Amino acid sequence: MRHWRWPALAETVKVPCRRPPLRLVMASVAFALAALAGAAAAEPGAAGGQAGRTTPVIRIGYLSQAVERPPGLSTLEVPPEDEGLQGARLAIADNNTTGRFTGQTFALVERVLPVDGDVAAASSSLADDGVGYVVSTLNGAGLDRLLAVAGAGRALVFNAGAPDDRFRRGDCRAGLLHTLPSRAMLADALAQYLIRKNWKRWFLVTGPEEGDALYAAAVRRAAGRFGGRIVAEKTWSEALDIRRTAEAEIPVFTQVADYDILIVADEIGFFGEYLPYRTWQPRPVAGTQGLTPVAWDRNLEQWGARQLQSRFQRQAGRPMTAVDYAAWAAVRSIGEATARTSSADSATVAAYLSGDAFALAGFKGLTLSYRPWDGQLRQPIALVTARAVVSMSPQEGFLHPLTTLDTLGDDRAESECKR
Amino acid sequence: MSKTLPPAAALFAGLAGLLTAAAPPRAVAETVIVSNERDNTLSVIDDESLSVTQTVPVGRRPRGITLSADGSRLYVCASDDDRIEIYDTSTMKKTGEIPSGVDPEQFALHPDDRKLYIANENDDVVTVVDTDSRHVIGQIDVGVEPEGMAVSPDGRVVVNTSETTNMVHWIDTASLTLIDNTLVDQRPRYAVFSRDGKRLWVSSEVGGGVSVIDTGSREPIETIRFKIGGISSDRIQPVGIKLTRDGRYAFVALGPANHVAVIDAETYKVLDYILVGRRVWHLALNSDETRLYTTNGVSGDVTAIDVATLKPIKSIRVGRFPWGVVVKP
C-alpha cells in the first residue's frame, strides 16, 4: 500500500516530478557546505530523477544502544527494538520530500549499538562519516558517554532518549538540544491536570530504580509548583514477582491515610501495572502507569496527528512511541532549519533553532520551539490511558506571559542551565 | 414593576421592527450544504429558515465539498473510502463515484467544470481527474501532506499547499508539471486566488498567519497576523478563507480561537473579529454575498453571519464535526 495508485492509472500518464527552479539560493548552500570542510559529502541526489545531477547530502547521525530489561516485569509489552530509529527514518523521508523542492537531500547514518557497544567509538565513526548532527536515543548514562567525546561541540546533539532533568540543568551545554520532554515537564503536565480536577492529595509510590527516584523528585517539585500535597509516600522494594499474588499484596501495600490519587514512579514497569483497580481505597492511579503523561501516544488523532500516525504505521508496521516522536522531531527540526536558512552548516542551524523564528508543526495543536536557556523543545504533553487521550497539558488557566508551554518544566527564571 | 414598556424600550422595539421591515427582500432561497466529518453525513440547510431540512448519508469521513459550475452536482471527498462521490443537488441522491487516490481531503474544480485537482493527504500527490470520463488524468508529486487546492481564475495554474513541507506548489495545468514552490509559514491549510488572479491568499494554521502572495513573482508580499484580546496567540490557527467578489473583504476562520477575522482585502488590515462556534474551519458565502456561513467542528454547528453588519445571526445545529460548506444557488 506504500504507493497506491488508482488502477485506471495504468492506461494514463504518471507525470514525473521535474526538478523545479530553486527559490532558495543554492550557491549559498554549496558555499556553506564547502565551509563545513567535508562535513557533507557530495553524492548523487536521489531526487528529481535527473541522472548525473549531484546534490549535497545533509548527513544526520542516529545513535542508540540496547538496554537490558530485568525479568519479571508487571507488563508484557516490550519496547520495540527499533524505537526511535523508525521516527528518525520517517523524518528523513519527510525532509527528503521537502528537499525535492529546495534541492536538499538528507541521509541517516545509523549506529545501533548492542548492550555492550562502545558509544565513544560509534560517535567518532559518525564524525568520520561527516555527520554534523547526531540524534541520540541513548539513556542518561549513554548520553554522558556521548557528550564526553562529542564535547568539542563539532556536532549538534539532539537528546531524544534521556528524560533526566540534569541534562537541562547542571549538565546542560551549548550544542545540546532535547526533543524528549524532561521528567519535570511530564510531572508538571500531570500535576496541572490533577489540580484542575481538584485532586490535590497525592499518595506517591516510588520504585527501586534510579529513574524512579528522579521521577518522584519531579512529582514532588510539581506538587510544590502547582499546589498538590503528598499526603502519603511509600517505596516499592518488593523483589518478588507478585504476578499471581497481586490481588492480595496490593491492597495491603496501599493501606494509607486518605488521598485523592495514587502517583506511581516506576519507569520500567516493574510493578506499576499491578496497582490500578487493586488499591485498598477506590482511587485512581497516575504517573508512569494508569493516567500517564507522554510526549506521544498511539491514541493521538487531533491536529492532523492521524496523518503522522498512519505514515508511521505504514513505514514501521507498529504505532509511534514517544521516543520515535522525539527522534522524528529532532530530524524534522534539522530539515525545517536547513530549508528556512538555506544552509546545512550546523552552527547556522543551531542559531536558527534557538531563535524566535523557528517553529515546528508537531501535530499537537501548538507550535513547537526550543527554549534558548536550556535547549529543551517546548511541547504539549498528552495524558493518556491505554486506549484514550484523557487530556492535553498545559491545562487551561495555567497562564504564562510568553507561551503557556513554558508552564511545563524549567522556565527561564528558574533554569539552572549555565552554558 | 410596570408591565408596560418604558418609552426607550418601546422606541427600540419599534425601530427594530422598522429595520426588519426595511431589510431588502432576499432574492431566492438558497441551500447551504455541510459535510460532517465524524457522522458520515451531509446536512442540508434552508437559508431562509436557517434550519436543517435534510441529512444525507455519504461515504466515510467526508471533508472537502465543492459544487459544479451550475450548482447541479456536488462533489464530496470521502476520505476514508478513497473516493469522490457525486450527488445530484436537486434530489441529494448519489449519482456516481470518481477515483481519487488515497485519502482525498480538499480539491478544486477547474473553470472548465471538468477537471478536479485532488490533494491526497496520505500519499504526497495531487491527483487530476476528469469528472466526465471519470478517469485519472495524472498525478503530480508534491510535499508531505498535501492539503489546500486552488485553481487560478484563468485556469492555467493550480496550486497545492503541503502541510508538513510548508510550501505552496505551483502546477502548470497544461503540462501537469511543477513550475515553482514558495515556502510559507507552518502548516499551510487553505489557498484561494483573488478574483483578478494577481494574489494568492494562503492560511498557515500553526504559523498563525495568512500569507498574501504575488502570483507574478510567487513571493509573499504580506503576512497578516491576528490578535484577539483574552485569547492566547497559540489558539489562533487560521484555516478557511473567503474573499468577497467586490474585493472589499477577506474572511478568515481562526480555528480554536472561535472567531472569524474580517480583513480589508486591499490594505490587509484586520477590521473586526466575529465570535462564532468552537473550532471554526471552513467558510462559504451565499450568491449575493450577504451571508457568510462557518463550520464549527467542536460545537457541531454552523454560524450564519450577516455580511452587512458583520454580526452572527444564528447558530444551526448540524452533525458531528462539520468540515466543509458550500452554498447552492
XYZ file of C-alpha atoms in Angstrom:
748
model
C 0.000 0.000 0.000
C 3.021 2.299 0.111
C 2.389 3.705 -3.317
C -1.220 3.193 -4.014
C -2.291 4.240 -7.449
C -5.707 4.004 -8.918
C -5.790 1.039 -11.317
C -7.000 3.207 -14.179
C -3.669 4.930 -13.963
C -2.066 2.083 -15.880
C -3.595 3.478 -19.033
C -2.888 7.064 -18.154
C 0.251 9.020 -17.644
C 2.170 9.167 -14.406
C 3.729 12.572 -14.568
C 7.205 12.560 -13.083
C 8.222 15.326 -10.787
C 10.557 17.614 -12.661
C 13.117 19.467 -10.637
C 11.618 22.914 -10.196
C 13.634 26.105 -10.391
C 15.009 26.628 -6.927
C 13.760 29.533 -4.948
C 16.470 29.151 -2.379
C 19.914 30.312 -3.161
C 21.736 27.095 -3.809
C 25.046 28.850 -4.203
C 24.977 29.786 -0.554
C 24.152 26.209 0.389
C 27.105 24.987 -1.635
C 29.306 27.591 -0.022
C 28.171 26.706 3.471
C 28.748 23.066 2.754
C 32.229 23.712 1.455
C 32.899 25.675 4.609
C 31.915 22.638 6.596
C 35.205 21.156 5.430
C 33.959 17.793 4.425
C 31.039 17.735 6.799
C 28.853 16.867 3.877
C 29.976 14.721 1.021
C 28.647 15.223 -2.473
C 26.603 12.228 -3.508
C 24.299 11.612 -6.396
C 20.984 13.160 -5.466
C 18.118 10.755 -5.286
C 15.598 13.434 -6.046
C 14.325 14.857 -9.261
C 15.043 11.820 -11.331
C 17.682 13.630 -13.337
C 20.630 11.408 -13.934
C 24.023 12.942 -13.489
C 22.977 15.750 -11.181
C 24.550 15.880 -7.764
C 23.044 17.245 -4.602
C 24.930 17.869 -1.383
C 23.748 15.372 1.173
C 23.000 16.548 4.699
C 24.065 13.654 6.894
C 22.370 13.116 10.220
C 23.777 10.585 12.629
C 21.487 8.360 14.670
C 22.848 6.703 17.789
C 21.090 4.237 20.068
C 22.002 1.407 22.355
C 20.068 -1.641 23.516
C 19.294 -1.771 27.242
C 18.949 -4.874 29.344
C 15.475 -5.321 30.748
C 15.186 -7.156 34.044
C 12.942 -10.237 34.051
C 9.615 -10.406 35.794
C 8.131 -7.049 34.868
C 4.494 -6.244 35.528
C 3.928 -5.534 31.825
C 4.327 -7.983 28.972
C 4.717 -5.156 26.476
C 8.332 -4.869 25.393
C 9.509 -1.594 23.861
C 10.194 -2.141 20.140
C 13.845 -2.742 19.265
C 13.783 -0.049 16.594
C 12.164 2.512 18.894
C 13.492 5.930 17.926
C 15.139 4.732 14.740
C 11.812 4.466 12.902
C 10.919 8.004 13.958
C 14.222 9.315 12.607
C 13.745 7.403 9.360
C 10.254 8.816 8.876
C 11.525 12.359 9.373
C 14.310 11.736 6.843
C 11.611 10.726 4.357
C 9.599 13.850 5.250
C 12.713 16.020 4.881
C 13.579 14.491 1.531
C 10.093 15.086 0.165
C 10.555 18.743 1.069
C 14.160 18.591 -0.126
C 12.973 17.747 -3.644
C 11.786 21.327 -3.838
C 14.655 23.014 -2.019
C 17.440 20.963 -3.570
C 18.440 19.373 -0.279
C 18.959 15.679 0.345
C 19.114 14.107 3.782
C 20.642 10.803 4.789
C 20.504 8.985 8.109
C 23.758 7.419 9.245
C 22.600 4.744 11.680
C 24.580 3.405 14.597
C 22.508 0.965 16.622
C 24.694 -0.477 19.388
C 24.280 -3.691 21.365
C 24.140 -3.584 25.166
C 27.933 -3.685 25.462
C 28.583 -1.419 22.443
C 31.143 1.389 22.588
C 29.404 4.785 22.414
C 32.660 6.714 22.100
C 33.813 4.643 19.128
C 30.417 4.960 17.440
C 30.483 8.710 17.962
C 33.888 9.112 16.376
C 32.863 6.881 13.476
C 29.906 9.187 12.918
C 32.272 12.144 12.880
C 34.437 10.288 10.344
C 31.322 9.874 8.212
C 30.967 13.634 8.004
C 27.964 13.927 10.264
C 27.124 17.433 11.502
C 24.138 16.375 13.608
C 23.641 13.486 15.985
C 20.233 12.315 17.150
C 20.659 10.219 20.289
C 18.125 7.924 21.894
C 20.720 6.807 24.432
C 19.698 6.763 28.078
C 21.306 9.135 30.591
C 24.428 7.038 31.116
C 24.881 6.621 27.369
C 24.364 10.334 26.755
C 27.086 11.086 29.299
C 29.500 8.950 27.288
C 28.448 10.587 24.032
C 28.835 14.106 25.427
C 32.252 13.230 26.809
C 33.522 12.639 23.287
C 31.253 14.965 21.329
C 32.176 17.675 23.802
C 34.281 19.534 21.288
C 30.930 20.817 20.025
C 31.509 19.921 16.420
C 28.212 18.187 16.024
C 24.866 19.443 17.235
C 23.437 16.747 19.535
C 19.697 16.093 19.885
C 18.771 14.189 23.007
C 15.736 12.094 22.142
C 16.205 9.385 24.762
C 17.161 10.769 28.168
C 14.435 12.427 30.266
C 16.899 13.304 33.050
C 16.480 16.892 34.161
C 20.200 17.228 34.897
C 20.941 17.471 31.152
C 18.692 20.568 31.117
C 20.258 21.882 34.352
C 23.784 21.390 35.676
C 24.878 19.083 32.828
C 23.464 21.263 30.055
C 25.768 22.607 27.387
C 25.882 24.533 24.165
C 25.140 22.359 21.149
C 22.836 20.049 23.103
C 19.099 20.158 22.407
C 16.354 17.971 23.869
C 13.339 16.800 21.910
C 12.235 14.316 24.571
C 10.423 16.088 27.409
C 12.179 16.154 30.765
C 10.707 14.373 33.785
C 9.878 17.814 35.190
C 7.738 18.552 32.121
C 5.898 15.244 32.410
C 5.238 15.717 36.133
C 4.081 19.315 35.598
C 1.720 18.203 32.846
C 0.153 15.623 35.140
C 0.068 17.997 38.114
C -1.769 20.715 36.175
C -4.495 18.274 35.277
C -4.836 16.943 38.831
C -5.038 20.478 40.233
C -7.656 21.353 37.662
C -9.637 18.309 38.760
C -9.102 19.345 42.382
C -7.390 16.033 43.137
C -4.747 17.614 45.306
C -3.877 14.925 47.878
C -1.370 12.542 46.372
C -0.091 9.139 47.505
C 3.376 8.774 45.954
C 4.736 5.265 45.375
C 8.335 5.076 44.168
C 10.072 2.080 42.609
C 13.619 0.851 43.243
C 15.302 2.167 40.095
C 17.367 5.341 39.885
C 14.972 6.796 37.319
C 12.052 6.162 39.657
C 13.630 8.355 42.337
C 14.148 11.097 39.738
C 10.546 10.769 38.553
C 9.369 11.019 42.162
C 11.519 14.102 42.646
C 9.855 15.708 39.629
C 6.438 14.873 41.094
C 7.408 16.499 44.411
C 8.615 19.580 42.571
C 5.352 19.742 40.616
C 3.363 19.452 43.856
C 5.208 22.465 45.199
C 4.743 24.454 41.997
C 1.052 23.883 41.461
C -0.365 23.230 44.919
C -0.520 19.450 45.247
C 0.150 17.776 48.609
C 1.917 14.468 49.057
C -0.078 13.052 51.963
C 1.424 9.569 51.884
C 4.562 8.102 50.433
C 5.881 4.546 50.064
C 8.742 2.821 48.330
C 8.220 -0.400 46.442
C 11.024 -2.681 47.492
C 9.324 -5.977 46.838
C 11.764 -8.183 44.993
C 9.253 -10.960 44.402
C 7.331 -11.469 41.212
C 3.808 -10.922 42.534
C 2.013 -11.510 39.239
C -0.078 -14.289 40.782
C -0.489 -12.673 44.186
C -1.045 -9.003 43.301
C -4.689 -9.142 44.321
C -3.624 -9.990 47.836
C -0.473 -7.881 48.056
C -1.524 -4.517 46.606
C -4.492 -3.832 48.952
C -2.196 -4.375 51.915
C 0.566 -2.222 50.429
C -1.799 0.670 49.704
C -3.376 0.965 53.166
C -2.509 4.571 53.949
C -4.408 7.648 55.110
C -6.993 9.094 52.739
C -5.743 10.527 49.452
C -7.230 11.561 46.086
C -4.944 9.797 43.622
C -2.009 7.401 43.734
C 1.001 8.581 41.729
C 3.412 5.821 40.812
C 7.045 6.256 39.734
C 8.033 3.007 38.006
C 9.618 3.800 34.660
C 10.480 0.263 33.562
C 7.117 -1.198 34.545
C 8.446 -3.333 37.367
C 5.257 -3.328 39.461
C 3.152 -0.343 38.370
C 0.681 -2.307 36.264
C -0.403 -4.219 39.372
C -1.692 -1.071 41.094
C -4.808 0.117 39.187
C -8.077 -1.372 40.495
C -6.283 -3.138 43.366
C -5.718 -0.251 45.801
C -7.243 -0.506 49.297
C -9.353 2.574 48.716
C -11.157 3.105 45.414
C -8.742 5.675 43.977
C -7.324 6.265 40.511
C -3.656 5.686 39.608
C -1.474 8.033 37.565
C 2.201 8.581 36.803
C 4.240 6.003 34.917
C 1.158 3.728 34.834
C -2.554 4.476 34.822
C -3.095 8.034 33.612
C 0.302 8.726 32.063
C 1.882 11.977 30.825
C 3.633 11.296 27.495
C 5.076 13.243 24.576
C 3.353 10.972 22.067
C 0.913 8.118 22.073
C -0.841 5.897 19.568
C -4.203 7.339 20.611
C -3.467 10.909 19.491
C -5.504 11.800 16.419
C -6.309 15.507 16.692
C -4.430 18.352 14.972
C -3.508 16.226 11.979
C -1.872 13.604 14.214
C -3.808 10.962 12.377
C -1.745 11.675 9.261
C 1.550 11.286 11.101
C 0.307 8.123 12.824
C -0.701 6.500 9.549
C 2.559 7.489 7.819
C 4.470 5.972 10.707
C 2.369 2.814 10.915
C 2.774 2.274 7.187
C 6.546 2.582 7.423
C 7.275 0.805 10.721
C 4.389 -1.655 10.970
C 3.731 -0.578 14.552
C 2.443 2.512 16.391
C 4.653 5.526 17.070
C 6.045 5.915 20.599
C 7.248 8.985 22.489
C 10.891 8.145 21.684
C 10.038 7.739 17.986
C 8.329 11.110 18.154
C 11.346 12.740 19.815
C 13.682 11.351 17.127
C 11.235 12.443 14.438
C 11.047 15.959 15.904
C 14.856 16.204 16.010
C 15.340 15.236 12.367
C 12.414 17.393 11.270
C 13.885 20.341 13.183
C 17.075 19.981 11.164
C 15.046 19.726 7.955
C 12.992 22.772 8.797
C 16.002 24.860 9.804
C 18.066 23.919 6.735
C 15.139 24.736 4.450
C 14.461 28.093 6.106
C 18.097 29.184 6.332
C 19.168 27.617 3.021
C 22.144 26.384 4.969
C 23.425 22.999 6.075
C 26.003 24.440 8.452
C 25.292 23.088 11.934
C 26.254 26.370 13.637
C 23.797 28.323 11.450
C 21.149 25.691 12.083
C 21.815 25.737 15.850
C 21.446 29.518 15.963
C 18.231 29.362 13.948
C 16.768 26.596 16.133
C 17.238 28.660 19.284
C 15.918 31.842 17.715
C 12.426 33.308 17.705
C 11.798 32.481 14.064
C 11.943 28.713 14.464
C 8.625 26.906 14.632
C 7.912 23.225 14.123
C 4.438 21.913 13.390
C 4.318 18.899 15.671
C 0.715 17.613 15.376
C -0.074 18.548 18.972
C -2.060 21.730 18.459
C 0.647 24.230 19.402
C 3.837 25.237 17.650
C 6.996 23.594 18.958
C 10.165 25.600 19.553
C 13.364 25.357 21.588
C 13.947 27.118 24.900
C 17.035 29.254 24.405
C 18.055 28.846 28.061
C 18.371 25.043 28.164
C 17.720 23.729 24.660
C 14.520 21.923 25.610
C 11.809 21.550 22.950
C 8.617 23.195 24.163
C 5.686 20.905 23.560
C 2.230 19.970 24.785
C 2.098 16.747 26.825
C -0.693 14.209 26.412
C -2.302 12.497 29.389
C -3.285 9.064 28.192
C -4.618 5.717 29.253
C -4.143 2.506 27.277
C -6.847 3.335 24.774
C -7.677 7.008 25.095
C -6.315 10.514 25.319
C -7.763 11.956 28.526
C -6.382 15.489 28.275
C -3.610 17.652 26.902
C -1.425 19.899 29.053
C -0.752 22.799 29.512
C -4.200 22.985 31.066
C -6.473 25.948 30.607
C -5.989 28.507 33.329
C -2.243 27.971 33.812
C -1.049 31.233 32.394
C 2.304 32.464 31.184
C 3.302 35.875 29.805
C 5.027 34.363 26.733
C 3.717 30.906 25.950
C 1.675 28.559 28.113
C 4.082 25.793 27.043
C 6.625 27.317 29.408
C 4.431 26.361 32.364
C 5.786 22.829 31.810
C 9.338 22.195 33.024
C 12.015 24.765 33.801
C 11.101 28.323 32.886
C 13.789 30.881 32.100
C 13.887 32.445 35.558
C 14.271 29.124 37.382
C 16.662 27.494 34.924
C 19.897 26.168 36.406
C 21.489 25.836 32.999
C 24.624 27.928 32.520
C 26.121 27.421 29.124
C -42.869 46.901 38.302
C -44.966 48.284 35.484
C -45.987 45.847 32.791
C -45.882 48.463 30.069
C -42.604 49.008 28.274
C -40.556 52.027 29.276
C -40.580 54.616 26.494
C -36.960 53.949 25.422
C -37.535 50.222 25.109
C -40.714 50.794 23.148
C -38.815 53.078 20.830
C -36.134 50.405 20.300
C -38.728 47.741 19.696
C -40.373 49.977 17.139
C -37.076 50.742 15.474
C -36.153 47.073 15.342
C -39.479 46.335 13.656
C -38.878 49.131 11.213
C -35.395 47.849 10.393
C -36.687 44.336 9.826
C -39.344 45.668 7.527
C -36.827 47.826 5.683
C -34.357 44.986 5.024
C -34.223 44.188 1.311
C -36.200 41.094 0.420
C -33.942 38.104 -0.160
C -33.905 37.031 -3.763
C -34.474 33.280 -3.872
C -33.992 30.739 -1.136
C -30.637 29.037 -1.330
C -29.316 25.835 0.163
C -26.319 25.508 2.451
C -24.652 22.089 2.371
C -22.243 20.984 5.082
C -20.082 17.825 5.346
C -19.996 16.229 8.815
C -16.610 14.529 9.173
C -17.466 12.251 12.119
C -21.038 11.457 11.146
C -20.505 10.418 7.523
C -23.361 12.681 6.504
C -24.205 15.948 4.769
C -26.518 18.441 6.443
C -28.729 20.438 4.095
C -29.785 23.818 5.474
C -32.509 26.066 4.099
C -31.030 29.546 4.207
C -34.370 31.266 4.733
C -35.476 29.362 7.817
C -31.856 28.658 8.785
C -32.744 25.125 9.779
C -31.611 21.688 8.680
C -34.072 20.254 6.197
C -32.279 17.051 5.301
C -29.433 14.808 6.450
C -27.845 12.701 3.736
C -25.669 9.646 4.487
C -22.438 9.656 2.448
C -19.083 7.822 2.334
C -16.745 7.673 5.293
C -15.079 10.800 6.689
C -16.495 13.402 4.311
C -14.321 16.515 4.277
C -13.861 18.796 1.242
C -17.012 19.506 -0.785
C -17.488 21.598 -3.934
C -20.177 22.365 -6.494
C -20.109 22.147 -10.283
C -20.286 25.498 -12.070
C -24.082 25.398 -12.386
C -24.571 24.018 -8.899
C -26.293 20.890 -10.158
C -23.640 18.470 -8.920
C -21.948 18.246 -5.546
C -18.550 16.576 -5.212
C -17.713 15.099 -1.810
C -14.285 13.858 -0.661
C -14.994 10.596 1.184
C -11.525 10.471 2.694
C -11.643 7.049 4.329
C -13.214 5.453 1.270
C -10.529 6.860 -1.032
C -13.051 8.261 -3.473
C -15.005 11.304 -4.562
C -18.768 10.929 -4.542
C -21.093 12.889 -6.826
C -24.563 13.974 -5.689
C -27.398 15.493 -7.703
C -28.171 18.618 -5.696
C -31.849 18.699 -6.686
C -32.514 15.245 -5.235
C -29.421 14.827 -3.000
C -29.113 11.311 -4.445
C -25.719 9.864 -5.247
C -25.184 9.669 -8.985
C -21.639 8.374 -9.159
C -18.178 7.949 -7.771
C -14.786 9.051 -9.034
C -11.414 7.529 -8.247
C -9.428 9.975 -6.205
C -6.252 8.336 -4.973
C -5.657 7.702 -1.280
C -7.263 9.887 1.387
C -8.648 12.816 -0.612
C -9.062 15.835 1.641
C -9.522 19.001 -0.366
C -9.953 19.593 -4.063
C -10.537 22.322 -6.593
C -12.599 22.306 -9.766
C -11.072 23.790 -12.916
C -13.029 26.638 -14.585
C -13.656 24.167 -17.446
C -16.038 22.427 -14.975
C -14.418 19.075 -15.819
C -11.054 18.613 -14.191
C -10.829 18.074 -10.445
C -7.496 18.582 -8.688
C -7.425 16.471 -5.545
C -4.959 16.637 -2.643
C -4.156 13.074 -1.468
C -3.090 13.717 2.071
C -1.534 10.318 2.798
C 0.335 9.899 -0.462
C 2.091 13.209 -1.124
C 0.484 13.579 -4.534
C -2.105 15.686 -6.291
C -4.432 13.601 -8.453
C -6.127 15.094 -11.501
C -9.421 13.510 -12.526
C -11.685 14.118 -15.499
C -15.168 14.218 -13.984
C -16.823 13.373 -17.315
C -14.849 10.258 -18.209
C -14.144 9.625 -14.500
C -10.574 8.736 -15.332
C -7.389 9.782 -13.627
C -5.519 12.117 -15.978
C -2.358 12.383 -13.942
C -0.676 12.555 -10.584
C 1.881 15.141 -9.522
C 4.319 14.566 -6.641
C 4.159 17.360 -4.078
C 5.267 17.879 -0.472
C 4.277 15.967 2.653
C 0.551 16.068 3.500
C -0.901 17.993 0.576
C -3.998 19.878 1.666
C -5.129 23.195 0.193
C -6.003 23.314 -3.524
C -6.884 26.277 -5.751
C -7.102 26.903 -9.479
C -6.240 30.321 -10.899
C -9.214 32.174 -12.444
C -7.687 31.778 -15.927
C -7.325 28.047 -15.320
C -3.627 27.957 -16.186
C -2.170 27.323 -12.760
C -3.260 25.104 -9.905
C -1.682 25.461 -6.503
C -1.391 22.982 -3.685
C -0.217 23.584 -0.129
C 1.651 20.841 1.725
C 1.186 20.908 5.479
C 4.447 19.377 6.630
C 6.669 20.624 3.811
C 5.219 24.117 4.375
C 5.144 25.089 0.744
C 2.855 26.308 -1.962
C 3.433 24.153 -5.052
C 2.593 25.821 -8.367
C 1.486 23.361 -11.040
C 1.069 24.126 -14.729
C -2.339 22.740 -15.689
C -1.378 22.148 -19.328
C 1.726 20.044 -18.739
C 0.881 18.884 -15.196
C 4.377 19.732 -14.028
C 5.590 21.732 -11.086
C 6.691 25.190 -12.077
C 7.612 26.636 -8.715
C 7.475 26.300 -4.925
C 7.067 29.017 -2.329
C 7.950 28.495 1.324
C 5.265 29.794 3.686
C 4.580 29.600 7.436
C 3.953 26.349 9.277
C 1.143 24.054 8.212
C -0.454 25.815 5.236
C -4.086 24.671 5.152
C -6.014 26.581 2.548
C -5.327 28.629 -0.570
C -7.527 30.914 -2.660
C -6.829 33.210 -5.612
C -8.102 36.774 -5.717
C -10.712 37.299 -8.400
C -8.221 39.028 -10.728
C -5.730 36.210 -10.230
C -2.989 38.567 -9.075
C -2.880 37.463 -5.466
C -2.922 34.116 -3.724
C -4.054 34.002 -0.107
C -2.697 31.127 1.988
C -3.537 30.391 5.627
C -0.927 28.825 7.921
C -2.671 27.016 10.749
C 0.314 26.522 13.039
C 2.200 29.605 11.871
C -0.881 31.581 12.896
C -0.953 33.936 9.909
C -2.196 34.427 6.366
C 0.322 34.994 3.562
C -0.664 37.092 0.585
C 1.471 36.037 -2.370
C 2.010 37.938 -5.599
C 1.219 35.422 -8.328
C 3.670 37.069 -10.746
C 6.774 36.802 -8.618
C 5.321 33.984 -6.491
C 6.761 35.713 -3.439
C 4.808 36.626 -0.308
C 4.128 40.369 -0.177
C 2.282 40.459 3.135
C 1.750 38.271 6.170
C -1.395 39.075 8.108
C -1.282 38.371 11.846
C -4.142 38.235 14.316
C -4.599 39.305 17.906
C -7.746 38.825 19.938
C -7.972 40.102 23.497
C -8.172 37.296 26.050
C -7.241 34.580 23.568
C -3.748 33.124 23.656
C -1.879 33.546 20.356
C -1.339 29.772 20.352
C -5.038 29.288 19.759
C -5.164 31.495 16.684
C -4.971 28.901 13.925
C -6.199 30.223 10.566
C -7.778 27.710 8.188
C -10.574 28.670 5.754
C -10.518 31.907 3.734
C -13.267 33.565 1.683
C -12.822 36.688 -0.451
C -15.788 38.797 -1.494
C -16.175 39.397 -5.228
C -16.073 43.173 -4.815
C -12.574 42.877 -3.368
C -13.627 44.504 -0.131
C -13.327 41.776 2.477
C -11.356 38.674 3.237
C -12.854 36.435 5.908
C -10.524 34.048 7.733
C -11.654 31.250 10.053
C -9.362 31.162 13.089
C -9.926 27.575 14.284
C -9.843 27.113 18.072
C -9.835 30.900 18.581
C -13.564 30.543 17.742
C -13.599 33.760 15.711
C -13.721 34.769 12.069
C -11.378 37.634 11.187
C -12.625 40.324 8.835
C -9.806 41.791 6.731
C -9.774 44.760 4.390
C -8.691 42.911 1.243
C -6.932 45.992 -0.159
C -4.958 47.227 2.842
C -4.664 43.801 4.565
C -5.700 45.407 7.846
C -7.804 43.344 10.227
C -11.086 45.202 10.715
C -13.001 43.001 13.111
C -13.351 39.595 14.735
C -16.702 37.821 14.755
C -17.385 35.302 17.526
C -18.729 32.021 16.137
C -18.857 28.394 17.354
C -15.957 26.292 18.541
C -13.073 25.388 16.208
C -14.207 27.202 13.105
C -12.686 25.747 9.935
C -14.319 26.499 6.637
C -16.443 29.275 5.194
C -18.913 29.888 2.384
C -20.674 32.970 1.049
C -24.134 32.903 -0.473
C -24.508 34.046 -4.062
C -25.275 37.710 -3.374
C -22.631 37.697 -0.611
C -24.986 38.968 2.057
C -24.383 35.949 4.252
C -21.324 34.076 5.440
C -21.583 30.539 6.810
C -18.974 28.902 9.053
C -18.454 25.271 10.077
C -17.704 24.939 13.783
C -16.283 21.449 14.328
C -16.179 21.074 18.085
C -19.559 22.664 18.807
C -21.108 20.792 15.877
C -22.872 23.763 14.372
C -22.900 26.296 11.563
C -22.962 30.035 12.227
C -24.786 32.293 9.780
C -23.293 35.801 9.673
C -24.851 38.932 8.205
C -22.149 40.431 5.987
C -23.609 43.975 6.047
C -23.387 44.309 9.827
C -20.682 41.638 10.376
C -22.853 40.141 13.117
C -23.776 36.499 13.656
C -27.470 35.838 13.096
C -27.918 32.247 14.202
C -26.132 29.019 15.057
C -27.579 25.954 13.388
C -27.001 22.544 14.912
C -25.690 20.061 12.317
C -23.871 16.697 12.561
C -20.683 15.823 14.393
C -17.604 17.793 13.357
C -18.883 19.808 10.403
C -15.964 20.361 8.000
C -16.702 21.718 4.511
C -19.501 24.069 3.432
C -20.940 25.307 0.121
C -23.994 27.360 -0.808
C -26.083 26.143 -3.732
C -27.913 28.986 -5.513
